[in-house]
Amino acid sequence: MGSPSVTAPIPLLPRPSDHLTVTVSDSGKAAKDGTYELYCHPARGTHTDARGACDKLDSLTRWGKDAFAGVPKDSKCTMQYGGPITARVTGTWAGRPVNAQFKRTNGCEIGRWDRFVPVLPAVTS
């Protein structure tokens, strides 16, 4: 009698890496301004806190929702100003293209920015 047929396991295909480019401008601090590359799964790149940034993005990601969506146009926001700092995030996250702008021009935009720390730098207004 021969031995039972053994089927080799299906090899796991490598997961394409999530990759974002984060560009921060006008922070008033040279250490915060610049362009950073962020790769996740595994976390790496030139971002100063790649592991923390990837963990934050994972926590914000929900099936069927755009984690990078802007503030809805009909939002009622406090009229506070968080400074001239801006950021742009481009690339691919969770298989979808990303092209998001961030600013701190009112309470809603400040809140959106703060939800993305440490992907974006922490800012004190």
JSON list of C-alpha atoms in Angstrom, two decimals:
[
{"chain": "A", "resi": 1, "resn": "MET", "atom": "CA", "xyz": [0.00, 0.00, 0.00]},
{"chain": "A", "resi": 2, "resn": "GLY", "atom": "CA", "xyz": [1.26, 3.38, -0.87]},
{"chain": "A", "resi": 3, "resn": "SER", "atom": "CA", "xyz": [1.34, 6.32, 1.46]},
{"chain": "A", "resi": 4, "resn": "PRO", "atom": "CA", "xyz": [-1.62, 8.72, 1.39]},
{"chain": "A", "resi": 5, "resn": "SER", "atom": "CA", "xyz": [-1.42, 11.54, -1.09]},
{"chain": "A", "resi": 6, "resn": "VAL", "atom": "CA", "xyz": [-0.13, 14.72, 0.50]},
{"chain": "A", "resi": 7, "resn": "THR", "atom": "CA", "xyz": [-0.90, 18.04, -1.12]},
{"chain": "A", "resi": 8, "resn": "ALA", "atom": "CA", "xyz": [1.62, 20.81, -0.67]},
{"chain": "A", "resi": 9, "resn": "PRO", "atom": "CA", "xyz": [0.23, 23.91, 1.07]},
{"chain": "A", "resi": 10, "resn": "ILE", "atom": "CA", "xyz": [-0.65, 26.85, -1.14]},
{"chain": "A", "resi": 11, "resn": "PRO", "atom": "CA", "xyz": [2.11, 29.41, -0.76]},
{"chain": "A", "resi": 12, "resn": "LEU", "atom": "CA", "xyz": [1.10, 32.74, 0.69]},
{"chain": "A", "resi": 13, "resn": "LEU", "atom": "CA", "xyz": [1.34, 35.49, -1.86]},
{"chain": "A", "resi": 14, "resn": "PRO", "atom": "CA", "xyz": [3.22, 38.56, -0.71]},
{"chain": "A", "resi": 15, "resn": "ARG", "atom": "CA", "xyz": [0.87, 41.39, 0.26]},
{"chain": "A", "resi": 16, "resn": "PRO", "atom": "CA", "xyz": [1.55, 44.54, -1.69]},
{"chain": "A", "resi": 17, "resn": "SER", "atom": "CA", "xyz": [2.90, 47.13, 0.67]},
{"chain": "A", "resi": 18, "resn": "ASP", "atom": "CA", "xyz": [0.84, 50.17, 1.58]},
{"chain": "A", "resi": 19, "resn": "HIS", "atom": "CA", "xyz": [2.93, 53.20, 0.61]},
{"chain": "A", "resi": 20, "resn": "LEU", "atom": "CA", "xyz": [2.28, 56.87, 1.35]},
{"chain": "A", "resi": 21, "resn": "THR", "atom": "CA", "xyz": [4.26, 60.03, 0.76]},
{"chain": "A", "resi": 22, "resn": "VAL", "atom": "CA", "xyz": [3.65, 62.67, 3.43]},
{"chain": "A", "resi": 23, "resn": "THR", "atom": "CA", "xyz": [4.68, 66.27, 2.67]},
{"chain": "A", "resi": 24, "resn": "VAL", "atom": "CA", "xyz": [4.48, 68.85, 5.46]},
{"chain": "A", "resi": 25, "resn": "SER", "atom": "CA", "xyz": [4.94, 72.58, 4.83]},
{"chain": "A", "resi": 26, "resn": "ASP", "atom": "CA", "xyz": [4.88, 75.86, 6.77]},
{"chain": "A", "resi": 27, "resn": "SER", "atom": "CA", "xyz": [5.08, 74.38, 10.27]},
{"chain": "A", "resi": 28, "resn": "GLY", "atom": "CA", "xyz": [7.60, 76.99, 11.39]},
{"chain": "A", "resi": 29, "resn": "LYS", "atom": "CA", "xyz": [9.91, 74.17, 12.53]},
{"chain": "A", "resi": 30, "resn": "ALA", "atom": "CA", "xyz": [12.46, 72.75, 10.10]},
{"chain": "A", "resi": 31, "resn": "ALA", "atom": "CA", "xyz": [12.33, 69.35, 11.83]},
{"chain": "A", "resi": 32, "resn": "LYS", "atom": "CA", "xyz": [8.62, 68.97, 10.98]},
{"chain": "A", "resi": 33, "resn": "ASP", "atom": "CA", "xyz": [8.67, 70.26, 7.39]},
{"chain": "A", "resi": 34, "resn": "GLY", "atom": "CA", "xyz": [9.67, 67.96, 4.57]},
{"chain": "A", "resi": 35, "resn": "THR", "atom": "CA", "xyz": [8.68, 64.90, 2.62]},
{"chain": "A", "resi": 36, "resn": "TYR", "atom": "CA", "xyz": [8.57, 61.48, 4.25]},
{"chain": "A", "resi": 37, "resn": "GLU", "atom": "CA", "xyz": [8.02, 58.03, 2.79]},
{"chain": "A", "resi": 38, "resn": "LEU", "atom": "CA", "xyz": [5.89, 55.64, 4.80]},
{"chain": "A", "resi": 39, "resn": "TYR", "atom": "CA", "xyz": [5.54, 51.94, 4.03]},
{"chain": "A", "resi": 40, "resn": "CYS", "atom": "CA", "xyz": [3.36, 49.66, 6.13]},
{"chain": "A", "resi": 41, "resn": "HIS", "atom": "CA", "xyz": [3.02, 45.88, 6.44]},
{"chain": "A", "resi": 42, "resn": "PRO", "atom": "CA", "xyz": [5.87, 45.89, 7.47]},
{"chain": "A", "resi": 43, "resn": "ALA", "atom": "CA", "xyz": [6.42, 49.42, 8.81]},
{"chain": "A", "resi": 44, "resn": "ARG", "atom": "CA", "xyz": [9.44, 51.21, 7.36]},
{"chain": "A", "resi": 45, "resn": "GLY", "atom": "CA", "xyz": [10.52, 54.29, 5.42]},
{"chain": "A", "resi": 46, "resn": "THR", "atom": "CA", "xyz": [11.87, 57.75, 6.17]},
{"chain": "A", "resi": 47, "resn": "HIS", "atom": "CA", "xyz": [8.91, 58.71, 8.38]},
{"chain": "A", "resi": 48, "resn": "THR", "atom": "CA", "xyz": [10.14, 59.50, 11.91]},
{"chain": "A", "resi": 49, "resn": "ASP", "atom": "CA", "xyz": [7.62, 57.11, 13.53]},
{"chain": "A", "resi": 50, "resn": "ALA", "atom": "CA", "xyz": [6.78, 54.54, 10.86]},
{"chain": "A", "resi": 51, "resn": "ARG", "atom": "CA", "xyz": [5.45, 51.94, 13.33]},
{"chain": "A", "resi": 52, "resn": "GLY", "atom": "CA", "xyz": [3.22, 54.47, 15.14]},
{"chain": "A", "resi": 53, "resn": "ALA", "atom": "CA", "xyz": [1.98, 55.96, 11.86]},
{"chain": "A", "resi": 54, "resn": "CYS", "atom": "CA", "xyz": [1.11, 52.54, 10.42]},
{"chain": "A", "resi": 55, "resn": "ASP", "atom": "CA", "xyz": [-0.66, 51.53, 13.63]},
{"chain": "A", "resi": 56, "resn": "LYS", "atom": "CA", "xyz": [-2.68, 54.80, 13.54]},
{"chain": "A", "resi": 57, "resn": "LEU", "atom": "CA", "xyz": [-3.68, 54.26, 9.91]},
{"chain": "A", "resi": 58, "resn": "ASP", "atom": "CA", "xyz": [-4.71, 50.67, 10.67]},
{"chain": "A", "resi": 59, "resn": "SER", "atom": "CA", "xyz": [-6.91, 51.95, 13.53]},
{"chain": "A", "resi": 60, "resn": "LEU", "atom": "CA", "xyz": [-8.59, 54.52, 11.22]},
{"chain": "A", "resi": 61, "resn": "THR", "atom": "CA", "xyz": [-9.27, 52.06, 8.41]},
{"chain": "A", "resi": 62, "resn": "ARG", "atom": "CA", "xyz": [-12.83, 50.73, 8.13]},
{"chain": "A", "resi": 63, "resn": "TRP", "atom": "CA", "xyz": [-14.31, 48.62, 5.34]},
{"chain": "A", "resi": 64, "resn": "GLY", "atom": "CA", "xyz": [-16.20, 50.81, 2.88]},
{"chain": "A", "resi": 65, "resn": "LYS", "atom": "CA", "xyz": [-15.03, 54.12, 4.42]},
{"chain": "A", "resi": 66, "resn": "ASP", "atom": "CA", "xyz": [-12.41, 56.54, 3.14]},
{"chain": "A", "resi": 67, "resn": "ALA", "atom": "CA", "xyz": [-10.07, 57.08, 6.07]},
{"chain": "A", "resi": 68, "resn": "PHE", "atom": "CA", "xyz": [-8.66, 60.14, 4.30]},
{"chain": "A", "resi": 69, "resn": "ALA", "atom": "CA", "xyz": [-11.99, 61.81, 3.48]},
{"chain": "A", "resi": 70, "resn": "GLY", "atom": "CA", "xyz": [-12.04, 65.56, 3.96]},
{"chain": "A", "resi": 71, "resn": "VAL", "atom": "CA", "xyz": [-14.34, 67.49, 6.27]},
{"chain": "A", "resi": 72, "resn": "PRO", "atom": "CA", "xyz": [-17.88, 67.42, 4.82]},
{"chain": "A", "resi": 73, "resn": "LYS", "atom": "CA", "xyz": [-18.83, 70.74, 3.19]},
{"chain": "A", "resi": 74, "resn": "ASP", "atom": "CA", "xyz": [-21.91, 71.25, 5.38]},
{"chain": "A", "resi": 75, "resn": "SER", "atom": "CA", "xyz": [-19.98, 70.86, 8.66]},
{"chain": "A", "resi": 76, "resn": "LYS", "atom": "CA", "xyz": [-20.36, 73.54, 11.31]},
{"chain": "A", "resi": 77, "resn": "CYS", "atom": "CA", "xyz": [-16.85, 74.29, 12.53]},
{"chain": "A", "resi": 78, "resn": "THR", "atom": "CA", "xyz": [-15.44, 76.58, 15.17]},
{"chain": "A", "resi": 79, "resn": "MET", "atom": "CA", "xyz": [-13.69, 79.60, 13.77]},
{"chain": "A", "resi": 80, "resn": "GLN", "atom": "CA", "xyz": [-10.31, 78.96, 15.32]},
{"chain": "A", "resi": 81, "resn": "TYR", "atom": "CA", "xyz": [-7.06, 79.06, 13.41]},
{"chain": "A", "resi": 82, "resn": "GLY", "atom": "CA", "xyz": [-4.42, 76.42, 13.97]},
{"chain": "A", "resi": 83, "resn": "GLY", "atom": "CA", "xyz": [-1.66, 78.04, 11.94]},
{"chain": "A", "resi": 84, "resn": "PRO", "atom": "CA", "xyz": [-0.39, 77.95, 8.37]},
{"chain": "A", "resi": 85, "resn": "ILE", "atom": "CA", "xyz": [0.91, 74.36, 8.44]},
{"chain": "A", "resi": 86, "resn": "THR", "atom": "CA", "xyz": [-0.33, 72.13, 5.62]},
{"chain": "A", "resi": 87, "resn": "ALA", "atom": "CA", "xyz": [0.22, 68.52, 4.62]},
{"chain": "A", "resi": 88, "resn": "ARG", "atom": "CA", "xyz": [-0.43, 66.40, 1.57]},
{"chain": "A", "resi": 89, "resn": "VAL", "atom": "CA", "xyz": [-0.63, 62.62, 1.69]},
{"chain": "A", "resi": 90, "resn": "THR", "atom": "CA", "xyz": [-0.44, 60.68, -1.55]},
{"chain": "A", "resi": 91, "resn": "GLY", "atom": "CA", "xyz": [0.04, 57.05, -2.48]},
{"chain": "A", "resi": 92, "resn": "THR", "atom": "CA", "xyz": [-1.87, 53.84, -1.85]},
{"chain": "A", "resi": 93, "resn": "TRP", "atom": "CA", "xyz": [-3.58, 52.68, 1.32]},
{"chain": "A", "resi": 94, "resn": "ALA", "atom": "CA", "xyz": [-5.64, 49.47, 1.68]},
{"chain": "A", "resi": 95, "resn": "GLY", "atom": "CA", "xyz": [-5.51, 49.03, -2.09]},
{"chain": "A", "resi": 96, "resn": "ARG", "atom": "CA", "xyz": [-6.97, 52.47, -2.82]},
{"chain": "A", "resi": 97, "resn": "PRO", "atom": "CA", "xyz": [-5.30, 55.60, -4.17]},
{"chain": "A", "resi": 98, "resn": "VAL", "atom": "CA", "xyz": [-4.82, 58.45, -1.69]},
{"chain": "A", "resi": 99, "resn": "ASN", "atom": "CA", "xyz": [-4.53, 62.15, -2.50]},
{"chain": "A", "resi": 100, "resn": "ALA", "atom": "CA", "xyz": [-5.47, 64.04, 0.67]},
{"chain": "A", "resi": 101, "resn": "GLN", "atom": "CA", "xyz": [-4.84, 67.63, 1.76]},
{"chain": "A", "resi": 102, "resn": "PHE", "atom": "CA", "xyz": [-4.67, 68.63, 5.43]},
{"chain": "A", "resi": 103, "resn": "LYS", "atom": "CA", "xyz": [-4.74, 72.11, 7.01]},
{"chain": "A", "resi": 104, "resn": "ARG", "atom": "CA", "xyz": [-5.60, 73.67, 10.35]},
{"chain": "A", "resi": 105, "resn": "THR", "atom": "CA", "xyz": [-7.85, 76.55, 9.26]},
{"chain": "A", "resi": 106, "resn": "ASN", "atom": "CA", "xyz": [-10.83, 75.82, 11.53]},
{"chain": "A", "resi": 107, "resn": "GLY", "atom": "CA", "xyz": [-11.90, 73.53, 14.35]},
{"chain": "A", "resi": 108, "resn": "CYS", "atom": "CA", "xyz": [-13.01, 70.72, 12.03]},
{"chain": "A", "resi": 109, "resn": "GLU", "atom": "CA", "xyz": [-9.75, 70.75, 10.07]},
{"chain": "A", "resi": 110, "resn": "ILE", "atom": "CA", "xyz": [-7.74, 70.88, 13.32]},
{"chain": "A", "resi": 111, "resn": "GLY", "atom": "CA", "xyz": [-9.68, 67.84, 14.60]},
{"chain": "A", "resi": 112, "resn": "ARG", "atom": "CA", "xyz": [-9.10, 65.95, 11.34]},
{"chain": "A", "resi": 113, "resn": "TRP", "atom": "CA", "xyz": [-5.37, 66.74, 11.52]},
{"chain": "A", "resi": 114, "resn": "ASP", "atom": "CA", "xyz": [-5.14, 65.66, 15.15]},
{"chain": "A", "resi": 115, "resn": "ARG", "atom": "CA", "xyz": [-6.80, 62.30, 14.35]},
{"chain": "A", "resi": 116, "resn": "PHE", "atom": "CA", "xyz": [-3.88, 61.57, 12.01]},
{"chain": "A", "resi": 117, "resn": "VAL", "atom": "CA", "xyz": [-1.08, 62.19, 14.51]},
{"chain": "A", "resi": 118, "resn": "PRO", "atom": "CA", "xyz": [1.55, 60.56, 14.32]},
{"chain": "A", "resi": 119, "resn": "VAL", "atom": "CA", "xyz": [1.09, 60.17, 10.53]},
{"chain": "A", "resi": 120, "resn": "LEU", "atom": "CA", "xyz": [1.12, 63.98, 10.58]},
{"chain": "A", "resi": 121, "resn": "PRO", "atom": "CA", "xyz": [3.25, 65.85, 13.11]},
{"chain": "A", "resi": 122, "resn": "ALA", "atom": "CA", "xyz": [1.72, 66.92, 16.41]},
{"chain": "A", "resi": 123, "resn": "VAL", "atom": "CA", "xyz": [1.09, 70.67, 16.36]},
{"chain": "A", "resi": 124, "resn": "THR", "atom": "CA", "xyz": [0.31, 73.06, 19.19]},
{"chain": "A", "resi": 125, "resn": "SER", "atom": "CA", "xyz": [-1.90, 75.94, 18.17]}
]
